Amino acid sequence: MKRSVTVVGAGPAGLTLANLIQQSGIDCIVIEKASRSQVETRPRAGVLEHRSVTMLESLGLADRLLMEADRHGTCEFRVSGKAFQVSYSDLYGGREHFVYPQQEVVKDLIGGFLDSGGDIRFEVSDVELRDLTSSSPSVAFTSADGTRETITSDFVAGCDGFHGVSRTSIPEGALQEFTHHHGIEWLTILAEAPPSTKATIYALQDDGFAGHMLRSATVSRFYLQVPVGTKPSDWSDEQVWEALHKRFALHESSWTLTEGKIIEKRVLDMRSHVVEPMSYGRLYLLGDAAHIITPVGAKGMNLAMNDAATFGRALIDFYGTGSETGLKTYSEDCLRRIWRAQEFSQWMVNMIHTDVSSPFFGRLAQARLEHLAESPAYRATFAENYVGP
Ligand code: PHB
């Protein structure tokens, strides 16, 4: 098989790229280890930045999103029982967040790609990347029916996440890796509960952080900071609700938390990871294959889509005019935004957790939250980063 571009991985990065280049007449194929129904139902992120929505609109793939997504321009902080809001949209040109679950984005991208004749192979296994430094790298895989296939292409887009084969196909030492373990764990909860809030809530109590994030009219996402080493089974559903009630409690308000059936409970070890450069020969890394960010600030899916837009433009230029400029600057173009997001996420992690590495950091978090509550200038900077620069 021969294709101009082989895309490894059908998540937001790979599928955005595939739609973008296919619409410009560049032939490509997408291969994915999971089944179509798995990728279309995997609950992950849920917040799209204005810029990501604009890109989906330009691909003609935002109709359902624009109809169904809730728009948000305010978030709330609760510190020891007292609340304050930050209207980030008003502070940053009216740009809002769109709450639209990642699996819905994936559904729309798969639909759009297949409708325009795209080729996606689901349930492939034993993926191998070869000859990455030659001008015709290849990707071998076993397809769902057991046939071994090899695709030769001009470029390989590695969009298969942190645990995928793309990054690990690059020889040791060719990439510089930047890793940070934040020393924080969250119990992540998905519940069949209607939202108890119109705005994302970040709550901080003596015993830790709790977050109330939005997904849909019937499903909500909650996060609880838990001791490092916690297992999901350490927490009964009753204990989860009890902790959420306690951490969200307000002194002077009749606000209540609506409970619901817990449909997912996992532990998330907060870490950050970036590789430089984001390419090796003709292999380009996109999304989680190149960088992991904490969920704080909701940047992950948006960074992945930005990588896709950047690499897509570089390929369109290359095939249109022969220019390699975009390919050469792909990594540095993406990394500027990635590091800016990492810096913001880290800043926010330290603001919304107690005692991240010592009681000293607990006091710094309090000072930072007070600054945010009091200072219009500080809130404006927060808004710029939160909305997405
Ligand atoms: C989420 O929707 O899961 C989310 C939103 C905002 C955050 C973190 C997570 O800061």
Short mmCIF file of C-alpha atoms and ligand atoms in Angstrom, two decimals:
data_model
loop_
_atom_site.label_atom_id
_atom_site.label_comp_id
_atom_site.label_asym_id
_atom_site.label_seq_id
_atom_site.Cartn_x
_atom_site.Cartn_y
_atom_site.Cartn_z
CA MET A 1 0.00 0.00 0.00
CA LYS A 2 1.20 3.53 -0.68
CA ARG A 3 -0.19 6.72 0.80
CA SER A 4 1.29 10.20 1.14
CA VAL A 5 0.71 10.28 4.90
CA THR A 6 0.12 7.49 7.42
CA VAL A 7 -1.62 8.63 10.58
CA VAL A 8 -1.10 6.34 13.57
CA GLY A 9 -3.93 6.84 16.06
CA ALA A 10 -7.55 7.97 15.76
CA GLY A 11 -7.84 10.45 18.62
CA PRO A 12 -8.44 14.19 18.33
CA ALA A 13 -4.91 14.87 16.97
CA GLY A 14 -4.85 12.15 14.29
CA LEU A 15 -8.41 12.67 13.15
CA THR A 16 -8.15 16.46 12.96
CA LEU A 17 -5.00 16.07 10.89
CA ALA A 18 -6.57 13.44 8.64
CA ASN A 19 -9.61 15.64 7.90
CA LEU A 20 -7.47 18.70 7.30
CA ILE A 21 -5.09 17.13 4.82
CA GLN A 22 -7.71 15.00 3.11
CA GLN A 23 -9.77 18.13 2.44
CA SER A 24 -6.68 19.56 0.72
CA GLY A 25 -6.36 16.53 -1.50
CA ILE A 26 -3.50 14.80 0.32
CA ASP A 27 -4.14 11.06 0.45
CA CYS A 28 -3.79 9.48 3.85
CA ILE A 29 -4.75 6.48 5.91
CA VAL A 30 -5.51 6.30 9.62
CA ILE A 31 -4.76 3.18 11.65
CA GLU A 32 -6.07 2.65 15.19
CA LYS A 33 -5.66 -0.14 17.75
CA ALA A 34 -9.08 0.26 19.35
CA SER A 35 -12.45 -0.43 17.74
CA ARG A 36 -14.58 2.37 16.34
CA SER A 37 -17.10 2.00 19.16
CA GLN A 38 -14.31 2.16 21.77
CA VAL A 39 -12.87 5.43 20.46
CA GLU A 40 -16.34 6.89 20.06
CA THR A 41 -17.36 6.19 23.65
CA ARG A 42 -14.15 6.69 25.65
CA PRO A 43 -14.87 9.48 28.14
CA ARG A 44 -11.88 11.82 28.37
CA ALA A 45 -11.63 15.60 28.19
CA GLY A 46 -14.60 17.85 27.70
CA VAL A 47 -13.53 21.43 27.09
CA LEU A 48 -12.78 23.00 23.71
CA GLU A 49 -11.17 26.39 23.46
CA HIS A 50 -12.46 29.03 21.06
CA ARG A 51 -9.52 28.38 18.72
CA SER A 52 -10.20 24.65 18.49
CA VAL A 53 -13.85 25.35 17.68
CA THR A 54 -12.86 27.83 14.96
CA MET A 55 -10.67 25.15 13.41
CA LEU A 56 -13.46 22.57 13.46
CA GLU A 57 -15.75 25.17 11.89
CA SER A 58 -13.25 25.76 9.10
CA LEU A 59 -13.30 22.01 8.43
CA GLY A 60 -17.10 22.12 8.25
CA LEU A 61 -17.27 19.77 11.24
CA ALA A 62 -18.69 21.99 13.95
CA ASP A 63 -22.44 21.93 13.18
CA ARG A 64 -23.42 19.51 15.94
CA LEU A 65 -20.94 21.02 18.36
CA LEU A 66 -22.33 24.52 17.84
CA MET A 67 -25.85 23.22 18.37
CA GLU A 68 -25.20 21.00 21.37
CA ALA A 69 -22.24 22.40 23.31
CA ASP A 70 -22.78 24.58 26.35
CA ARG A 71 -20.74 27.75 26.34
CA HIS A 72 -18.97 28.90 29.45
CA GLY A 73 -17.29 32.15 30.32
CA THR A 74 -17.14 32.00 34.10
CA CYS A 75 -15.51 29.68 36.60
CA GLU A 76 -15.81 29.60 40.36
CA PHE A 77 -13.28 29.14 43.14
CA ARG A 78 -14.37 28.03 46.60
CA VAL A 79 -11.84 28.51 49.33
CA SER A 80 -12.68 27.23 52.80
CA GLY A 81 -16.39 27.82 52.31
CA LYS A 82 -16.27 31.17 50.51
CA ALA A 83 -16.82 31.54 46.77
CA PHE A 84 -15.64 33.98 44.13
CA GLN A 85 -16.10 33.91 40.37
CA VAL A 86 -13.83 34.86 37.51
CA SER A 87 -15.64 35.92 34.32
CA TYR A 88 -12.79 34.99 32.05
CA SER A 89 -14.71 35.43 28.82
CA ASP A 90 -15.51 39.09 29.61
CA LEU A 91 -11.85 39.60 30.43
CA TYR A 92 -10.60 38.11 27.16
CA GLY A 93 -12.52 39.39 24.17
CA GLY A 94 -15.71 37.44 24.79
CA ARG A 95 -14.01 34.14 23.96
CA GLU A 96 -15.71 31.21 25.64
CA HIS A 97 -15.11 27.56 26.39
CA PHE A 98 -17.32 25.01 24.68
CA VAL A 99 -18.25 22.02 26.81
CA TYR A 100 -18.42 19.08 24.42
CA PRO A 101 -17.15 15.65 25.44
CA GLN A 102 -14.04 14.41 23.61
CA GLN A 103 -15.81 11.27 22.37
CA GLU A 104 -18.32 13.51 20.58
CA VAL A 105 -15.49 15.42 18.91
CA VAL A 106 -14.04 12.06 17.85
CA LYS A 107 -17.43 10.91 16.48
CA ASP A 108 -17.79 14.08 14.41
CA LEU A 109 -14.22 13.79 13.08
CA ILE A 110 -14.63 10.12 12.13
CA GLY A 111 -17.98 10.87 10.47
CA GLY A 112 -16.52 13.77 8.50
CA PHE A 113 -13.48 11.80 7.39
CA LEU A 114 -15.43 8.72 6.26
CA ASP A 115 -18.13 10.82 4.54
CA SER A 116 -15.46 12.37 2.35
CA GLY A 117 -14.00 9.01 1.41
CA GLY A 118 -11.45 8.57 4.20
CA ASP A 119 -9.76 5.25 4.99
CA ILE A 120 -9.56 4.27 8.68
CA ARG A 121 -8.49 0.81 9.82
CA PHE A 122 -9.70 0.05 13.33
CA GLU A 123 -8.55 -2.81 15.58
CA VAL A 124 -5.09 -3.11 14.08
CA SER A 125 -2.32 -4.73 16.12
CA ASP A 126 1.47 -5.20 16.16
CA VAL A 127 2.13 -1.79 14.65
CA GLU A 128 5.77 -1.25 13.61
CA LEU A 129 7.33 1.93 12.28
CA ARG A 130 10.31 1.49 9.96
CA ASP A 131 12.87 3.51 7.99
CA LEU A 132 11.86 6.72 9.67
CA THR A 133 14.94 8.62 8.52
CA SER A 134 14.49 7.62 4.88
CA SER A 135 12.28 9.52 2.43
CA SER A 136 9.82 6.62 2.38
CA PRO A 137 9.11 5.44 5.92
CA SER A 138 6.72 2.56 6.34
CA VAL A 139 4.22 1.34 8.88
CA ALA A 140 3.46 -2.38 9.19
CA PHE A 141 0.44 -3.70 11.08
CA THR A 142 -1.88 -6.65 11.39
CA SER A 143 -5.39 -5.72 10.34
CA ALA A 144 -8.58 -6.80 12.11
CA ASP A 145 -8.93 -9.83 9.78
CA GLY A 146 -5.39 -11.01 10.60
CA THR A 147 -3.66 -9.92 7.37
CA ARG A 148 -0.21 -8.38 7.75
CA GLU A 149 0.00 -5.12 5.78
CA THR A 150 2.65 -2.51 5.10
CA ILE A 151 2.02 1.08 4.10
CA THR A 152 4.82 3.13 2.62
CA SER A 153 4.42 6.88 2.79
CA ASP A 154 6.23 10.21 2.66
CA PHE A 155 5.38 11.04 6.27
CA VAL A 156 4.19 9.28 9.39
CA ALA A 157 2.10 11.20 11.93
CA GLY A 158 2.48 9.62 15.38
CA CYS A 159 -0.80 10.42 17.13
CA ASP A 160 -1.08 7.30 19.28
CA GLY A 161 -0.74 8.82 22.72
CA PHE A 162 1.76 8.48 25.50
CA HIS A 163 1.72 4.66 25.50
CA GLY A 164 1.72 4.32 21.71
CA VAL A 165 4.48 2.86 19.54
CA SER A 166 5.35 6.09 17.72
CA ARG A 167 7.49 7.80 20.31
CA THR A 168 9.07 4.56 21.45
CA SER A 169 10.12 3.82 17.84
CA ILE A 170 12.55 6.73 18.08
CA PRO A 171 16.06 5.63 19.14
CA GLU A 172 17.11 6.38 22.67
CA GLY A 173 18.91 9.68 22.92
CA ALA A 174 17.36 11.26 19.82
CA LEU A 175 14.83 13.15 21.90
CA GLN A 176 15.21 15.21 25.01
CA GLU A 177 12.51 14.33 27.53
CA PHE A 178 11.20 16.70 30.19
CA THR A 179 9.20 14.98 32.90
CA HIS A 180 7.65 16.15 36.13
CA HIS A 181 5.65 14.20 38.68
CA HIS A 182 3.48 16.62 40.58
CA GLY A 183 3.07 14.33 43.60
CA ILE A 184 -0.70 14.72 43.41
CA GLU A 185 -3.36 12.14 42.73
CA TRP A 186 -6.98 12.69 41.83
CA LEU A 187 -9.85 10.31 42.08
CA THR A 188 -11.71 11.03 38.83
CA ILE A 189 -15.42 10.40 38.88
CA LEU A 190 -17.99 10.37 36.14
CA ALA A 191 -21.54 10.39 37.46
CA GLU A 192 -24.98 10.26 35.94
CA ALA A 193 -25.84 13.45 37.75
CA PRO A 194 -27.07 16.68 36.20
CA PRO A 195 -24.66 19.56 36.82
CA SER A 196 -25.14 21.31 40.15
CA THR A 197 -23.50 24.40 38.76
CA LYS A 198 -23.46 26.58 35.66
CA ALA A 199 -19.71 27.20 36.03
CA THR A 200 -16.75 24.88 36.60
CA ILE A 201 -15.98 24.83 40.33
CA TYR A 202 -12.48 24.56 41.81
CA ALA A 203 -12.85 24.01 45.56
CA LEU A 204 -10.09 23.96 48.13
CA GLN A 205 -10.53 22.80 51.72
CA ASP A 206 -8.02 21.78 54.37
CA ASP A 207 -8.24 18.16 53.27
CA GLY A 208 -7.69 18.89 49.59
CA PHE A 209 -9.09 19.90 46.23
CA ALA A 210 -12.43 19.00 44.67
CA GLY A 211 -13.54 19.92 41.16
CA HIS A 212 -16.97 19.97 39.59
CA MET A 213 -16.60 19.91 35.81
CA LEU A 214 -19.30 19.86 33.17
CA ARG A 215 -20.07 17.32 30.51
CA SER A 216 -23.80 17.29 29.61
CA ALA A 217 -27.30 17.83 30.99
CA THR A 218 -27.23 14.35 32.54
CA VAL A 219 -23.55 13.57 33.22
CA SER A 220 -21.01 15.43 35.37
CA ARG A 221 -17.30 15.02 36.01
CA PHE A 222 -15.89 15.34 39.53
CA TYR A 223 -12.33 15.29 40.81
CA LEU A 224 -11.10 14.68 44.35
CA GLN A 225 -7.52 15.12 45.50
CA VAL A 226 -6.63 11.87 47.31
CA PRO A 227 -3.51 10.64 49.11
CA VAL A 228 -0.77 9.37 46.79
CA GLY A 229 -1.06 5.60 46.38
CA THR A 230 -4.86 5.53 46.59
CA LYS A 231 -6.72 2.81 44.65
CA PRO A 232 -10.20 3.50 43.22
CA SER A 233 -11.55 0.64 45.34
CA ASP A 234 -10.36 2.47 48.49
CA TRP A 235 -13.29 4.84 48.02
CA SER A 236 -16.89 3.69 48.25
CA ASP A 237 -19.48 5.73 46.38
CA GLU A 238 -20.81 7.01 49.71
CA GLN A 239 -17.34 8.23 50.72
CA VAL A 240 -16.97 9.99 47.37
CA TRP A 241 -20.24 11.92 47.80
CA GLU A 242 -19.47 12.71 51.40
CA ALA A 243 -16.09 14.19 50.46
CA LEU A 244 -17.58 16.13 47.56
CA HIS A 245 -20.34 17.60 49.77
CA LYS A 246 -17.76 18.60 52.34
CA ARG A 247 -15.24 20.15 49.98
CA PHE A 248 -17.83 22.11 47.96
CA ALA A 249 -19.71 23.34 51.07
CA LEU A 250 -20.31 27.08 51.31
CA HIS A 251 -20.83 28.97 54.59
CA GLU A 252 -23.52 31.36 53.46
CA SER A 253 -25.44 29.73 50.70
CA SER A 254 -28.17 27.19 50.17
CA TRP A 255 -26.23 25.61 47.23
CA THR A 256 -26.62 21.86 47.06
CA LEU A 257 -24.83 19.09 45.20
CA THR A 258 -27.03 16.70 43.21
CA GLU A 259 -25.83 13.10 43.48
CA GLY A 260 -26.19 10.42 40.81
CA LYS A 261 -24.97 6.98 39.84
CA ILE A 262 -21.18 6.81 39.63
CA ILE A 263 -20.29 5.27 36.27
CA GLU A 264 -16.50 5.60 36.34
CA LYS A 265 -13.98 5.88 39.14
CA ARG A 266 -10.28 6.03 38.39
CA VAL A 267 -7.08 7.37 39.90
CA LEU A 268 -5.06 9.90 37.95
CA ASP A 269 -1.42 10.46 38.84
CA MET A 270 -0.67 13.99 37.84
CA ARG A 271 2.36 14.29 35.61
CA SER A 272 3.76 16.38 32.82
CA HIS A 273 5.94 15.22 29.97
CA VAL A 274 7.31 16.97 26.88
CA VAL A 275 9.73 15.72 24.23
CA GLU A 276 11.91 17.89 22.07
CA PRO A 277 12.00 17.99 19.16
CA MET A 278 8.58 16.64 18.20
CA SER A 279 9.91 14.85 15.17
CA TYR A 280 12.48 12.29 14.08
CA GLY A 281 13.25 11.93 10.38
CA ARG A 282 9.89 11.67 8.63
CA LEU A 283 8.00 10.82 11.83
CA TYR A 284 6.18 13.75 13.44
CA LEU A 285 4.69 13.40 16.93
CA LEU A 286 1.35 15.02 17.73
CA GLY A 287 -0.75 15.29 20.89
CA ASP A 288 -0.12 13.00 23.86
CA ALA A 289 2.58 11.12 21.93
CA ALA A 290 4.70 14.25 22.35
CA HIS A 291 3.36 15.88 25.49
CA ILE A 292 1.29 15.10 28.55
CA ILE A 293 -0.17 17.90 30.59
CA THR A 294 -2.16 17.75 33.82
CA PRO A 295 -5.92 18.10 33.34
CA VAL A 296 -5.81 21.37 35.27
CA GLY A 297 -6.72 24.16 32.87
CA ALA A 298 -8.20 21.70 30.34
CA LYS A 299 -5.48 22.13 27.72
CA GLY A 300 -4.70 18.59 26.55
CA MET A 301 -7.21 18.12 23.72
CA ASN A 302 -6.72 21.72 22.57
CA LEU A 303 -2.95 21.32 22.34
CA ALA A 304 -3.46 18.10 20.36
CA MET A 305 -5.69 19.90 17.88
CA ASN A 306 -3.21 22.75 17.60
CA ASP A 307 -0.45 20.26 16.74
CA ALA A 308 -2.72 18.85 14.03
CA ALA A 309 -3.44 22.29 12.59
CA THR A 310 0.26 23.17 12.59
CA PHE A 311 1.40 19.91 11.01
CA GLY A 312 -1.52 19.94 8.58
CA ARG A 313 -0.56 23.41 7.33
CA ALA A 314 3.06 22.30 6.97
CA LEU A 315 2.01 19.31 4.84
CA ILE A 316 -0.36 21.40 2.71
CA ASP A 317 2.51 23.80 2.03
CA PHE A 318 4.89 20.96 1.25
CA TYR A 319 2.57 19.26 -1.24
CA GLY A 320 1.30 22.58 -2.65
CA THR A 321 4.54 24.52 -3.13
CA GLY A 322 7.35 22.14 -2.18
CA SER A 323 8.23 24.38 0.77
CA GLU A 324 9.70 22.55 3.76
CA THR A 325 9.61 25.59 6.02
CA GLY A 326 6.52 24.50 7.97
CA LEU A 327 7.92 21.02 8.46
CA LYS A 328 11.20 22.44 9.75
CA THR A 329 9.51 24.80 12.20
CA TYR A 330 6.69 22.41 13.24
CA SER A 331 8.31 21.42 16.51
CA GLU A 332 9.29 24.89 17.68
CA ASP A 333 5.93 26.32 16.59
CA CYS A 334 4.04 23.77 18.68
CA LEU A 335 6.44 23.80 21.62
CA ARG A 336 5.95 27.51 22.26
CA ARG A 337 2.23 26.93 22.92
CA ILE A 338 2.87 23.66 24.76
CA TRP A 339 5.33 25.19 27.23
CA ARG A 340 3.07 28.17 27.76
CA ALA A 341 0.22 25.76 28.60
CA GLN A 342 2.50 23.68 30.84
CA GLU A 343 3.52 26.80 32.73
CA PHE A 344 -0.11 27.84 33.21
CA SER A 345 -1.25 24.38 34.24
CA GLN A 346 1.59 24.06 36.75
CA TRP A 347 0.76 27.52 38.15
CA MET A 348 -2.86 26.49 38.54
CA VAL A 349 -1.98 23.07 40.04
CA ASN A 350 -0.03 24.87 42.73
CA MET A 351 -2.94 27.24 43.35
CA ILE A 352 -5.74 24.72 43.82
CA HIS A 353 -4.08 22.03 45.92
CA THR A 354 -3.14 21.99 49.55
CA ASP A 355 0.42 21.34 50.57
CA VAL A 356 1.68 20.23 47.17
CA SER A 357 5.18 19.58 48.42
CA SER A 358 5.20 21.22 51.84
CA PRO A 359 3.00 23.40 54.05
CA PHE A 360 4.91 26.33 52.56
CA PHE A 361 3.23 25.61 49.21
CA GLY A 362 -0.14 25.49 50.96
CA ARG A 363 0.36 29.08 52.07
CA LEU A 364 1.54 30.12 48.59
CA ALA A 365 -1.67 28.62 47.16
CA GLN A 366 -3.73 30.73 49.55
CA ALA A 367 -1.82 33.87 48.60
CA ARG A 368 -2.32 33.13 44.91
CA LEU A 369 -6.06 32.58 45.32
CA GLU A 370 -6.38 35.82 47.31
CA HIS A 371 -4.49 37.65 44.61
CA LEU A 372 -6.86 36.20 41.97
CA ALA A 373 -9.93 37.15 44.02
CA GLU A 374 -8.73 40.71 44.55
CA SER A 375 -6.74 41.84 41.54
CA PRO A 376 -8.32 42.67 38.14
CA ALA A 377 -4.84 42.59 36.56
CA TYR A 378 -4.14 39.09 37.89
CA ARG A 379 -7.58 37.90 36.74
CA ALA A 380 -6.92 39.30 33.25
CA THR A 381 -3.71 37.27 32.98
CA PHE A 382 -5.52 34.19 34.25
CA ALA A 383 -8.26 34.74 31.66
CA GLU A 384 -5.79 35.04 28.78
CA ASN A 385 -4.14 31.75 29.67
CA TYR A 386 -7.34 29.93 30.61
CA VAL A 387 -9.18 30.87 27.41
CA GLY A 388 -6.10 30.06 25.37
CA PRO A 389 -3.77 32.75 24.08
C1 PHB B 1 -12.62 18.94 32.73
O1 PHB B 1 -13.62 19.31 32.11
O2 PHB B 1 -12.38 17.75 32.92
C2 PHB B 1 -11.74 19.99 33.29
C3 PHB B 1 -12.08 21.32 33.14
C4 PHB B 1 -11.27 22.30 33.67
C5 PHB B 1 -10.14 21.94 34.35
C6 PHB B 1 -9.78 20.62 34.50
C7 PHB B 1 -10.59 19.63 33.96
O3 PHB B 1 -9.35 22.90 34.87
#
